[in-house]
Amino acid sequence: MYWLSEKVTAPQLTNYTQTENNQLQEDEPITTTGLINAFGMFWERDSVRWVATPRLLGRQKQESLTVDFCKQIGVYLLYDGFRVVYVGRAINQGLGTRLFQHTTDRQQRRWNRFSWFGLFPTIDNSDNTRASINTHYQPDFDSSVLIQTLEVLLIEGLEPPQNRKRGDDFSATEFLQVKDPQVEHEGLLAQLGALREKMTGN
């Protein structure tokens, strides 16, 4: 360990026992995951029995409790293989219902995988044998605005071919990039230098 000079007191190191260290870790506040509380990546369409309210079953790891995400809200992506073909949102209707609709609409033959990003967190039920999503979760922000914004960003960024239009209520102003004049000047000088070398043979 280094410090600036003899006038600066070296910081004191605290030696924690393993027990104390474990206690410190247990006392640390639980951090949230941000606005998105659960998500699934590249789930297989054929692993779901598609009915009006299908069971979208998932778990964190092999020994974890299974959760049904049918009533989850958020945004989702449909894939043909691993290529995004459509971006959608689930707000008033749950994720399962929205995905079921895509098994009978114009998207029905265009996707075989899906990913989703949901706002509802998961909770363990009292019997500790299963888990569910907390559909009563009330964030301190307008969830519909967030979901619409996420949908817009994904559509604009990925440009999926099956989205017929930009996201609803998208009113942001697009700006086109302008090359820095200095970069343009340096590029011109480099071209002149290369031309001079070619003409003089140096």
PDB file of N, CA and C in Angstrom, residues 82 90 100 105 121 130 166 192:
ATOM      1  N   PHE A  82     -32.246 -16.832 -35.368  1.00  0.00           N
ATOM      2  CA  PHE A  82     -31.737 -15.830 -34.436  1.00  0.00           C
ATOM      3  C   PHE A  82     -31.824 -14.427 -35.032  1.00  0.00           C
ATOM      4  N   ALA A  90     -46.520  -5.878 -24.601  1.00  0.00           N
ATOM      5  CA  ALA A  90     -47.636  -6.449 -23.842  1.00  0.00           C
ATOM      6  C   ALA A  90     -47.915  -5.523 -22.674  1.00  0.00           C
ATOM      7  N   PHE A 100     -49.623 -15.653 -28.226  1.00  0.00           N
ATOM      8  CA  PHE A 100     -50.604 -16.565 -28.827  1.00  0.00           C
ATOM      9  C   PHE A 100     -51.223 -15.947 -30.078  1.00  0.00           C
ATOM     10  N   ASP A 105     -51.959 -14.838 -36.527  1.00  0.00           N
ATOM     11  CA  ASP A 105     -52.003 -13.644 -37.383  1.00  0.00           C
ATOM     12  C   ASP A 105     -50.964 -13.754 -38.501  1.00  0.00           C
ATOM     13  N   PRO A 121     -41.868  -8.415 -11.101  1.00  0.00           N
ATOM     14  CA  PRO A 121     -40.891  -9.293 -10.447  1.00  0.00           C
ATOM     15  C   PRO A 121     -41.539 -10.620 -10.068  1.00  0.00           C
ATOM     16  N   ARG A 130     -43.801 -23.454  -5.419  1.00  0.00           N
ATOM     17  CA  ARG A 130     -43.892 -22.827  -6.728  1.00  0.00           C
ATOM     18  C   ARG A 130     -43.690 -21.326  -6.577  1.00  0.00           C
ATOM     19  N   ARG A 166     -42.979   2.747 -37.398  1.00  0.00           N
ATOM     20  CA  ARG A 166     -42.220   3.050 -36.192  1.00  0.00           C
ATOM     21  C   ARG A 166     -43.129   2.870 -34.979  1.00  0.00           C
ATOM     22  N   LEU A 192      -3.766  14.307 -50.090  1.00  0.00           N
ATOM     23  CA  LEU A 192      -2.777  15.121 -50.806  1.00  0.00           C
ATOM     24  C   LEU A 192      -1.374  14.566 -50.614  1.00  0.00           C
TER      25      LEU A 192
END
